[in-house]
Coordinates of C-alpha atoms and ligand atoms in Angstrom, one line a residue:
X21 CA -0.1 33.0 -36.7
X22 CA 0.0 30.1 -34.2
X23 CA -0.6 30.8 -30.6
X24 CA 2.5 30.2 -28.5
X25 CA 2.1 29.4 -24.8
X26 CA 4.5 31.2 -22.5
X27 CA 4.9 28.2 -20.1
X28 CA 7.3 25.4 -20.6
X29 CA 5.4 22.0 -20.6
X30 CA 6.5 20.3 -17.4
X31 CA 6.2 16.9 -15.8
X32 CA 5.9 15.7 -12.2
X33 CA 9.6 14.8 -11.9
X34 CA 10.5 18.5 -12.2
X35 CA 8.8 19.4 -8.9
X36 CA 9.2 18.7 -5.2
X37 CA 7.0 19.5 -2.2
X38 CA 8.4 21.8 0.6
X39 CA 7.2 20.6 4.1
X40 CA 4.8 22.8 6.0
X41 CA 4.1 22.8 9.7
X42 CA 3.3 19.4 11.0
X43 CA 0.9 19.7 13.9
X44 CA 0.6 17.0 16.5
X45 CA -2.7 16.0 14.9
X46 CA -0.9 15.3 11.7
X47 CA -0.4 11.6 11.9
X48 CA -1.0 9.2 9.1
X49 CA -3.9 7.4 10.8
X50 CA -5.8 10.7 11.0
X51 CA -5.5 11.4 7.2
X52 CA -8.6 11.0 5.1
X53 CA -8.2 10.2 1.4
X54 CA -11.9 10.5 0.5
X55 CA -12.5 12.4 -2.6
X56 CA -15.4 13.3 -5.0
X57 CA -15.8 11.4 -8.3
X58 CA -18.8 13.4 -9.6
X59 CA -19.7 17.1 -9.9
X60 CA -21.7 18.6 -7.2
X61 CA -23.0 22.0 -6.0
X62 CA -21.4 23.9 -3.2
X63 CA -22.4 22.5 0.2
X64 CA -23.8 19.2 -1.3
X65 CA -21.9 15.9 -1.2
X66 CA -20.8 14.4 -4.4
X67 CA -23.2 11.6 -5.5
X68 CA -20.2 9.2 -5.6
X69 CA -17.2 9.6 -3.3
X70 CA -14.1 7.4 -3.6
X71 CA -12.5 6.3 -0.4
X72 CA -9.0 6.4 -1.9
X73 CA -8.1 8.7 -4.8
X74 CA -7.3 5.9 -7.4
X75 CA -9.2 4.7 -10.5
X76 CA -7.8 2.1 -12.9
X77 CA -7.2 2.9 -16.5
X78 CA -9.7 2.1 -19.2
X79 CA -7.5 -0.6 -20.7
X80 CA -7.6 -4.2 -21.8
X81 CA -4.4 -4.9 -19.9
X82 CA -5.7 -3.3 -16.7
X83 CA -9.4 -3.1 -15.9
X84 CA -11.0 -6.5 -16.0
X85 CA -13.5 -7.7 -13.4
X86 CA -11.0 -9.2 -11.0
X87 CA -9.0 -6.0 -10.7
X88 CA -12.3 -4.0 -10.5
X89 CA -13.4 -6.2 -7.5
X90 CA -10.2 -5.9 -5.7
X91 CA -9.8 -2.2 -6.2
X92 CA -13.4 -1.5 -5.1
X93 CA -12.8 -3.6 -2.0
X94 CA -9.9 -1.3 -1.2
X95 CA -11.8 1.9 -1.8
X96 CA -11.1 2.9 -5.4
X97 CA -13.0 2.4 -8.7
X98 CA -12.2 0.6 -12.0
X99 CA -13.5 1.6 -15.4
X100 CA -14.0 -1.7 -17.3
X101 CA -12.3 -1.4 -20.7
X102 CA -14.6 -0.5 -23.6
X103 CA -12.4 -1.9 -26.4
X104 CA -14.4 -5.1 -26.5
X105 CA -17.9 -6.2 -27.7
X106 CA -20.8 -4.6 -25.8
X107 CA -22.1 -7.8 -24.3
X108 CA -18.7 -9.0 -23.0
X109 CA -18.1 -5.6 -21.3
X110 CA -21.6 -5.7 -19.8
X111 CA -20.9 -9.2 -18.6
X112 CA -17.7 -8.0 -16.8
X113 CA -19.8 -5.2 -15.1
X114 CA -22.3 -7.9 -14.0
X115 CA -19.6 -10.0 -12.6
X116 CA -18.4 -7.1 -10.3
X117 CA -21.9 -6.3 -9.2
X118 CA -22.6 -9.9 -8.4
X119 CA -19.5 -10.2 -6.2
X120 CA -20.1 -11.3 -2.6
X121 CA -17.1 -11.7 -0.5
X122 CA -16.3 -15.4 -0.2
X123 CA -18.9 -16.4 -2.8
X124 CA -17.1 -17.0 -6.1
X125 CA -18.9 -17.2 -9.5
X126 CA -17.4 -20.3 -11.1
X127 CA -15.1 -19.5 -14.0
X128 CA -14.5 -23.2 -14.9
X129 CA -17.5 -25.1 -16.1
X130 CA -18.1 -28.0 -18.5
X131 CA -20.9 -30.4 -19.4
X132 CA -21.1 -34.2 -18.6
X133 CA -20.7 -34.9 -22.4
X134 CA -17.3 -33.2 -22.6
X135 CA -14.1 -35.2 -21.9
X136 CA -11.1 -35.6 -19.6
X137 CA -9.1 -33.8 -22.3
X138 CA -11.4 -30.7 -21.9
X139 CA -10.9 -30.9 -18.1
X140 CA -7.1 -30.9 -18.5
X141 CA -7.1 -28.0 -20.9
X142 CA -9.4 -25.9 -18.8
X143 CA -7.3 -26.5 -15.6
X144 CA -4.2 -25.5 -17.6
X145 CA -5.9 -22.3 -18.8
X146 CA -7.5 -21.1 -15.6
X147 CA -5.2 -22.7 -13.0
X148 CA -8.3 -23.6 -11.0
X149 CA -8.9 -27.3 -10.2
X150 CA -12.6 -27.2 -9.2
X151 CA -14.9 -27.5 -12.2
X152 CA -18.7 -27.1 -12.1
X153 CA -20.5 -29.6 -14.3
X154 CA -23.7 -28.0 -15.5
X155 CA -26.3 -29.0 -18.0
X156 CA -25.2 -26.2 -20.4
X157 CA -21.6 -25.7 -19.3
X158 CA -22.3 -22.2 -18.1
X159 CA -21.6 -20.8 -14.6
X160 CA -25.3 -20.7 -13.8
X161 CA -26.5 -23.8 -15.5
X162 CA -28.3 -26.7 -13.6
X163 CA -25.6 -28.3 -11.4
X164 CA -25.1 -32.0 -12.4
X165 CA -21.8 -32.7 -10.6
X166 CA -18.3 -31.4 -9.9
X167 CA -14.9 -32.5 -10.9
X168 CA -11.7 -31.9 -8.9
X169 CA -8.2 -33.2 -9.2
X170 CA -9.2 -36.2 -7.0
X171 CA -11.6 -37.5 -9.7
X172 CA -9.1 -38.3 -12.4
X173 CA -5.4 -39.1 -13.1
X174 CA -4.4 -36.9 -16.0
X175 CA -1.5 -39.1 -17.1
X176 CA -3.1 -42.5 -16.8
X177 CA -6.8 -42.1 -17.7
X178 CA -8.2 -42.1 -21.3
X179 CA -8.4 -38.4 -22.5
X180 CA -11.6 -39.3 -24.4
X181 CA -13.3 -40.5 -21.2
X182 CA -16.7 -38.6 -20.8
X183 CA -16.9 -36.3 -17.7
X184 CA -20.3 -37.9 -16.8
X185 CA -18.5 -41.2 -16.0
X186 CA -16.0 -39.8 -13.5
X187 CA -17.4 -36.6 -12.0
X188 CA -18.8 -36.6 -8.4
X189 CA -22.6 -36.6 -9.3
X190 CA -25.1 -34.2 -7.9
X191 CA -26.7 -37.0 -5.8
X192 CA -23.4 -37.4 -3.9
X193 CA -22.7 -33.7 -3.4
X194 CA -22.9 -31.7 -0.3
X195 CA -24.2 -28.2 -1.2
X196 CA -25.6 -25.0 0.3
X197 CA -28.7 -23.1 -0.9
X198 CA -28.6 -19.4 -2.1
X199 CA -29.0 -17.1 0.8
X200 CA -26.7 -19.1 3.1
X201 CA -24.4 -16.9 5.1
X202 CA -20.6 -17.1 4.7
X203 CA -20.1 -18.4 8.2
X204 CA -22.7 -21.1 7.7
X205 CA -21.0 -22.2 4.4
X206 CA -17.7 -22.3 6.2
X207 CA -19.2 -24.4 9.0
X208 CA -20.3 -27.0 6.4
X209 CA -16.9 -27.0 4.7
X210 CA -15.2 -27.8 8.0
X211 CA -17.8 -30.3 9.2
X212 CA -17.6 -32.3 6.0
X213 CA -13.8 -31.8 5.4
X214 CA -14.6 -30.3 1.9
X215 CA -12.4 -28.1 -0.2
X216 CA -15.3 -26.4 -2.0
X217 CA -19.0 -26.0 -1.4
X218 CA -21.3 -25.4 -4.4
X219 CA -24.2 -23.0 -3.6
X220 CA -27.3 -23.6 -5.7
X221 CA -30.5 -21.7 -6.2
X222 CA -34.1 -22.9 -5.9
X223 CA -34.0 -24.4 -9.4
X224 CA -30.7 -26.3 -8.6
X225 CA -28.7 -23.9 -10.7
X226 CA -25.1 -23.2 -9.7
X227 CA -24.8 -19.8 -8.2
X228 CA -21.4 -19.8 -6.5
X229 CA -18.6 -21.8 -4.9
X230 CA -17.3 -21.2 -1.4
X231 CA -13.7 -22.4 -1.1
X232 CA -12.0 -23.6 2.1
X233 CA -8.7 -21.9 1.0
X234 CA -10.4 -18.5 1.1
X235 CA -11.4 -18.9 4.7
X236 CA -8.4 -17.1 6.1
X237 CA -8.0 -14.6 3.3
X238 CA -11.1 -12.6 4.1
X239 CA -9.3 -9.7 5.4
X240 CA -11.2 -6.7 6.6
X241 CA -11.7 -4.0 4.0
X242 CA -12.8 -0.9 5.9
X243 CA -12.4 1.3 2.8
X244 CA -14.7 -0.9 0.6
X245 CA -16.5 1.1 -2.0
X246 CA -20.1 -0.2 -2.2
X247 CA -23.6 1.0 -2.8
X248 CA -26.6 0.9 -0.4
X249 CA -27.2 -2.8 -1.1
X250 CA -23.5 -3.6 -0.4
X251 CA -22.7 -4.2 -4.0
X252 CA -19.3 -3.0 -5.1
X253 CA -19.2 0.1 -7.3
X254 CA -17.9 -0.3 -10.9
X255 CA -17.4 2.1 -13.8
X256 CA -17.0 1.4 -17.6
X257 CA -15.4 3.1 -20.5
X258 CA -17.5 4.1 -23.5
X259 CA -16.7 5.6 -27.0
X260 CA -18.3 8.2 -29.2
X261 CA -19.4 5.7 -31.9
X262 CA -21.6 2.9 -30.4
X263 CA -22.7 4.7 -27.2
X264 CA -26.5 4.4 -28.2
X265 CA -26.2 0.6 -27.9
X266 CA -23.4 0.3 -25.3
X267 CA -24.7 2.7 -22.6
X268 CA -28.1 1.0 -22.2
X269 CA -26.4 -2.4 -22.0
X270 CA -24.0 -1.2 -19.3
X271 CA -26.7 0.4 -17.4
X272 CA -28.8 -2.7 -17.5
X273 CA -25.8 -4.6 -16.2
X274 CA -25.7 -2.2 -13.2
X275 CA -22.7 0.1 -14.0
X276 CA -22.3 3.0 -11.6
X277 CA -20.4 5.5 -13.6
X278 CA -19.2 5.9 -17.2
X279 CA -16.2 7.6 -18.8
X280 CA -15.7 8.5 -22.4
X281 CA -12.4 7.2 -23.4
X282 CA -10.3 9.1 -25.9
X283 CA -6.8 10.3 -26.3
X284 CA -8.1 13.7 -27.5
X285 CA -11.5 14.5 -25.9
X286 CA -11.9 18.1 -27.1
X287 CA -14.3 17.2 -29.8
X288 CA -17.9 17.7 -31.0
X289 CA -18.2 13.9 -30.8
X290 CA -17.7 13.9 -27.0
X291 CA -20.2 16.8 -26.7
X292 CA -22.8 14.8 -28.7
X293 CA -22.2 11.7 -26.6
X294 CA -22.5 13.6 -23.3
X295 CA -25.7 15.3 -24.4
X296 CA -27.2 12.1 -25.5
X297 CA -26.4 10.2 -22.3
X298 CA -27.5 13.1 -20.1
X299 CA -30.8 13.4 -22.0
X300 CA -31.6 9.7 -21.7
X301 CA -30.1 8.5 -18.4
X302 CA -29.3 9.6 -14.9
X303 CA -25.8 8.3 -14.7
X304 CA -22.5 10.1 -14.1
X305 CA -20.3 10.4 -17.2
X306 CA -16.7 11.6 -17.2
X307 CA -15.1 13.0 -20.3
X308 CA -11.6 13.7 -21.7
X309 CA -8.8 13.6 -22.2
X310 CA -7.9 17.3 -22.4
X311 CA -4.8 19.3 -21.3
X312 CA -6.0 22.9 -20.9
X313 CA -8.7 25.2 -19.6
X314 CA -10.4 25.5 -23.0
X315 CA -11.0 21.8 -23.2
X316 CA -12.1 21.7 -19.6
X317 CA -14.8 24.4 -20.2
X318 CA -16.0 22.8 -23.4
X319 CA -16.7 19.4 -21.9
X320 CA -18.1 20.8 -18.6
X321 CA -20.5 22.9 -20.6
X322 CA -21.5 19.8 -22.5
X323 CA -22.5 18.1 -19.2
X324 CA -19.4 16.1 -18.1
X325 CA -19.5 15.0 -14.4
X326 CA -15.7 14.8 -14.1
X327 CA -12.8 15.7 -16.4
X328 CA -9.8 13.6 -17.3
X329 CA -6.5 15.3 -18.0
X330 CA -3.5 13.9 -19.9
X331 CA -2.3 13.5 -23.4
X332 CA 0.9 11.7 -24.2
X333 CA 2.1 11.0 -20.6
X334 CA 1.1 7.4 -20.4
X335 CA 3.9 4.9 -19.9
X336 CA 3.0 3.0 -23.1
X337 CA 2.1 6.1 -25.0
X338 CA 3.7 7.2 -28.3
X339 CA 1.1 9.8 -29.2
X340 CA 3.7 12.6 -28.8
X341 CA 6.2 10.8 -31.1
X342 CA 3.5 9.9 -33.6
X343 CA 1.4 13.0 -33.8
X344 CA 3.2 15.7 -31.9
X345 CA 0.3 16.5 -29.6
X346 CA 0.2 16.5 -25.8
X347 CA 1.5 18.5 -22.9
X348 CA 3.6 17.7 -19.8
X349 CA 1.3 16.2 -17.3
X350 CA 2.1 18.6 -14.5
X351 CA 1.5 21.7 -16.6
X352 CA -1.7 20.3 -18.0
X353 CA -3.0 19.4 -14.6
X354 CA -2.1 22.8 -13.0
X355 CA -3.9 24.6 -15.9
X356 CA -7.0 22.5 -15.8
X357 CA -7.3 22.6 -11.9
X358 CA -7.1 26.4 -12.1
X359 CA -10.0 26.3 -14.6
X360 CA -11.9 24.0 -12.3
X361 CA -11.5 26.4 -9.4
X362 CA -12.5 29.4 -11.5
X363 CA -15.6 27.5 -12.7
X364 CA -16.4 26.7 -9.1
X365 CA -16.1 30.4 -8.1
X366 CA -18.3 31.4 -11.0
X367 CA -21.1 28.8 -10.7
X368 CA -20.8 27.1 -7.3
X369 CA -20.4 23.8 -9.1
X370 CA -17.4 21.7 -8.3
X371 CA -16.2 19.4 -11.2
X372 CA -13.7 16.9 -10.1
X373 CA -10.5 16.5 -12.1
X374 CA -8.7 13.2 -12.8
X375 CA -5.0 13.1 -13.6
X376 CA -4.5 10.3 -16.1
X377 CA -1.2 8.7 -16.8
X378 CA 2.5 9.5 -16.2
X379 CA 2.7 8.5 -12.6
X380 CA 6.1 6.8 -12.3
X381 CA 7.0 7.0 -8.6
X382 CA 4.7 7.0 -5.6
X383 CA 5.6 10.6 -4.8
X384 CA 4.2 11.7 -8.2
X385 CA 0.8 10.6 -6.7
X386 CA 1.1 13.1 -3.8
X387 CA 2.3 15.8 -6.2
X388 CA -0.6 15.3 -8.6
X389 CA -3.0 15.5 -5.6
X390 CA -1.3 18.6 -4.3
X391 CA -1.5 20.2 -7.7
X392 CA -5.3 19.8 -7.5
X393 CA -6.2 16.4 -8.9
X394 CA -9.2 14.9 -7.1
X395 CA -8.2 11.4 -8.1
X396 CA -5.6 9.6 -10.3
X397 CA -6.1 7.2 -13.2
X398 CA -3.3 4.6 -13.2
X399 CA -2.5 2.1 -15.9
X400 CA 1.1 0.7 -15.5
X401 CA 0.7 0.8 -11.8
X402 CA -2.2 -1.6 -11.7
X403 CA -1.0 -3.7 -14.7
X404 CA 1.7 -5.1 -12.4
X405 CA -0.6 -6.8 -9.9
X406 CA -2.0 -10.3 -9.6
X407 CA -5.5 -9.1 -10.4
X408 CA -4.8 -7.4 -13.7
X409 CA -6.2 -9.5 -16.6
X410 CA -2.9 -10.2 -18.4
X411 CA -0.5 -13.1 -18.3
X412 CA 2.4 -13.3 -15.9
X413 CA 5.6 -14.5 -17.6
X414 CA 9.0 -15.5 -16.4
X415 CA 11.8 -13.7 -18.3
X416 CA 15.3 -14.7 -17.2
X417 CA 14.3 -15.6 -13.7
X418 CA 12.1 -12.6 -12.9
X419 CA 8.4 -12.2 -13.4
X420 CA 6.8 -9.7 -15.6
X421 CA 3.2 -9.0 -16.7
X422 CA 2.1 -8.0 -20.1
X423 CA 1.0 -4.4 -20.6
X424 CA -0.1 -2.8 -23.9
X425 CA -1.6 0.5 -24.9
X426 CA -5.2 0.9 -26.1
X427 CA -3.7 2.5 -29.2
X428 CA -1.4 -0.4 -29.9
X429 CA -2.2 -2.8 -32.7
X430 CA -2.9 -5.5 -30.2
X431 CA -5.7 -3.6 -28.4
X432 CA -7.2 -2.3 -31.6
X433 CA -7.7 -5.8 -33.1
X434 CA -10.9 -6.1 -31.0
X435 CA -12.8 -4.0 -33.6
X436 CA -12.9 -6.9 -35.9
X437 CA -15.8 -8.2 -33.7
X438 CA -17.5 -4.9 -33.9
X439 CA -17.3 -4.7 -37.6
X440 CA -18.7 -8.1 -38.3
X441 CA -15.5 -9.9 -39.1
X442 CA -13.9 -7.0 -41.1
X443 CA -10.6 -5.8 -39.6
X444 CA -10.3 -2.0 -39.6
X445 CA -7.3 -0.7 -41.4
X446 CA -4.7 0.4 -39.0
X447 CA -3.1 3.6 -40.3
X448 CA -0.6 4.0 -37.4
X449 CA -0.4 3.0 -33.8
X450 CA -0.3 5.3 -30.8
X451 CA 0.8 2.8 -28.1
X452 CA 3.2 0.0 -27.6
X453 CA 3.0 -3.6 -26.4
X454 CA 5.4 -4.3 -23.6
X455 CA 6.0 -5.8 -20.1
X456 CA 6.0 -4.4 -16.6
X457 CA 7.7 -5.9 -13.5
X458 CA 5.3 -8.2 -11.6
X459 CA 4.5 -6.7 -8.2
X460 CA 2.2 -9.2 -6.4
X461 CA -1.2 -8.5 -4.9
X462 CA -3.0 -5.1 -5.3
X463 CA -3.9 -4.7 -1.7
X464 CA -0.3 -4.8 -0.4
X465 CA 0.9 -2.4 -3.1
X466 CA -1.9 0.1 -2.7
X467 CA -1.4 0.1 1.1
X468 CA 2.3 0.7 0.7
X469 CA 1.8 3.6 -1.8
X470 CA -0.9 5.2 0.3
X471 CA 1.2 5.0 3.4
X472 CA 3.7 7.2 1.6
X473 CA 1.0 9.6 0.4
X474 CA -0.4 9.9 3.9
X475 CA 3.0 10.4 5.4
X476 CA 3.9 13.2 2.9
X477 CA 0.6 14.8 3.5
X478 CA 1.5 15.0 7.2
X479 CA 4.8 16.6 6.2
X480 CA 2.7 19.2 4.4
X481 CA 0.4 19.7 7.5
X482 CA -2.6 18.3 5.6
X483 CA -5.2 15.9 7.0
X484 CA -7.3 15.6 3.8
X485 CA -6.9 16.2 0.1
X486 CA -8.6 19.7 0.2
X487 CA -6.1 20.8 2.9
X488 CA -3.3 19.3 0.9
X489 CA -3.9 21.5 -2.2
X490 CA -4.5 24.6 0.0
X491 CA -1.4 24.1 2.0
X492 CA 1.0 22.6 -0.5
X493 CA 4.1 24.5 -1.4
X494 CA 5.6 23.2 -4.5
X495 CA 9.0 24.1 -6.0
X496 CA 10.5 23.5 -9.4
X497 CA 13.8 21.7 -9.3
X498 CA 16.9 22.0 -11.5
X499 CA 18.3 18.9 -13.1
X500 CA 21.3 19.1 -10.8
X501 CA 19.4 19.4 -7.6
X502 CA 17.5 16.2 -8.5
X503 CA 20.8 14.3 -8.1
X504 CA 22.1 16.3 -5.2
X505 CA 23.7 14.1 -2.6
X506 CA 24.5 11.3 -5.1
Ligands
IMP12 P1 0.1 5.0 -17.2 O1 -0.5 5.0 -15.9 O2 1.3 5.9 -17.3 O3 0.5 3.6 -17.7 O4 -0.9 5.6 -18.3 C1 -2.2 5.1 -18.5 C2 -2.9 6.0 -19.4 O5 -2.3 6.0 -20.7 C3 -4.4 5.5 -19.8 O6 -5.3 5.8 -18.8 C4 -4.6 6.3 -21.1 O7 -5.0 7.6 -20.8 C5 -3.2 6.3 -21.7 N1 -3.1 5.3 -22.8 C6 -3.6 4.0 -22.8 N2 -3.3 3.4 -23.9 C7 -2.6 4.3 -24.7 C8 -2.0 4.2 -26.0 O8 -2.0 3.2 -26.6 N3 -1.4 5.4 -26.4 C9 -1.4 6.5 -25.7 N4 -1.9 6.6 -24.4 C10 -2.5 5.5 -23.9

């Protein structure tokens, strides 16, 4: 006979926090949101600690290099999506690791042999008007010139005109050499009244551009998540099929943490993947997703460094409708966090838990942290921001951004590259392709959400996330009390 769980499967919206004593020390500026990413023994620090408890979902519509850079600059971590060919994922990781504030790797590059029509097309695609002209058209080719909107008249000039005939050639360019400081680069920009300054290496290869428009936007990022060499931290998603090729390529690119990405992680495939990575490399690997203590124990025993919780709670998810598997996110989280604490009691090893999916309101973040999550994985939340990789569209006067599930037909199409041109037959989809309201820059939104989290923590008398889960008092609410007062 099937096993029936006694508990009802519950979600965040069914709970509220009851305030505890707020002492005078409990003010938002005193609250720390630092949290461990990776398992560690009692008394030892986690090898990687996040400065804010947010990671971005392993999704095409969320975790590209721009979002990864901005999130790390604000204290969190992105897991670059794995549903793409190995080399392009590794390239995205490289892009994050190469990031230096104010130094931009050029994303618009052409060769002198290409034409004005190519310039116009590229500007339309990227929205960037400065184009590096290199010998091979790559961001790090030998610099031969640059093209900006001052070099041509898109409406009047012949579209077939060769770039070599109208670019500003290298001989007339003012440039900086690799190793130059940002303040020195800015000084040259101002002195020569330039909009952009190419930075080249000893072989005259293009390394970066420094833009005048960025000068004022270098806001301070006290929470920046970087390694000992000041490079930003970045994670990447992997799967249980091509990990023997993917993991070495990601490590070579400089990735700091991996996470096996699956809607159902309680499997021998995840066990095998974990064992293989652990036997061959010294890199943290998270595993999941699971929704109960049994799944937690299985993946921890297989070597996982953190465990991701959640099946069916994602905003674009139709796994529950399609397959009838899953569990309310709050119930799953409470069960797994209990297992984490028992494991800690037994072994002295603390395995962080990530709550993945289902965060709709900012107060759900505080609830998930109070229920024991060490950090949260967010998809829809980040998809709304400027830095997510998807298009921003105008629908009836308001802006939206595209957001699609990794189990949607759109995301799964990538496998055609993997299978050498053959498209894998899609039996059924587990995710939808939709839109989310556009919300502006990541930094402003994350600051606003975390202000609420800090403030609620003060209501609960907690100055850090450990105190929050020790002190939190959580109550179930009836449907009518939710609408109490109108
Ligand atoms: P959200 O923050 O509620 O949008 O949920 C994001 C999470 O949904 C991801 O981190 C994944 O765990 C999950 N997810 C992503 N794509 C799909 C899908 O196509 N079907 C089901 N779940 C998905």
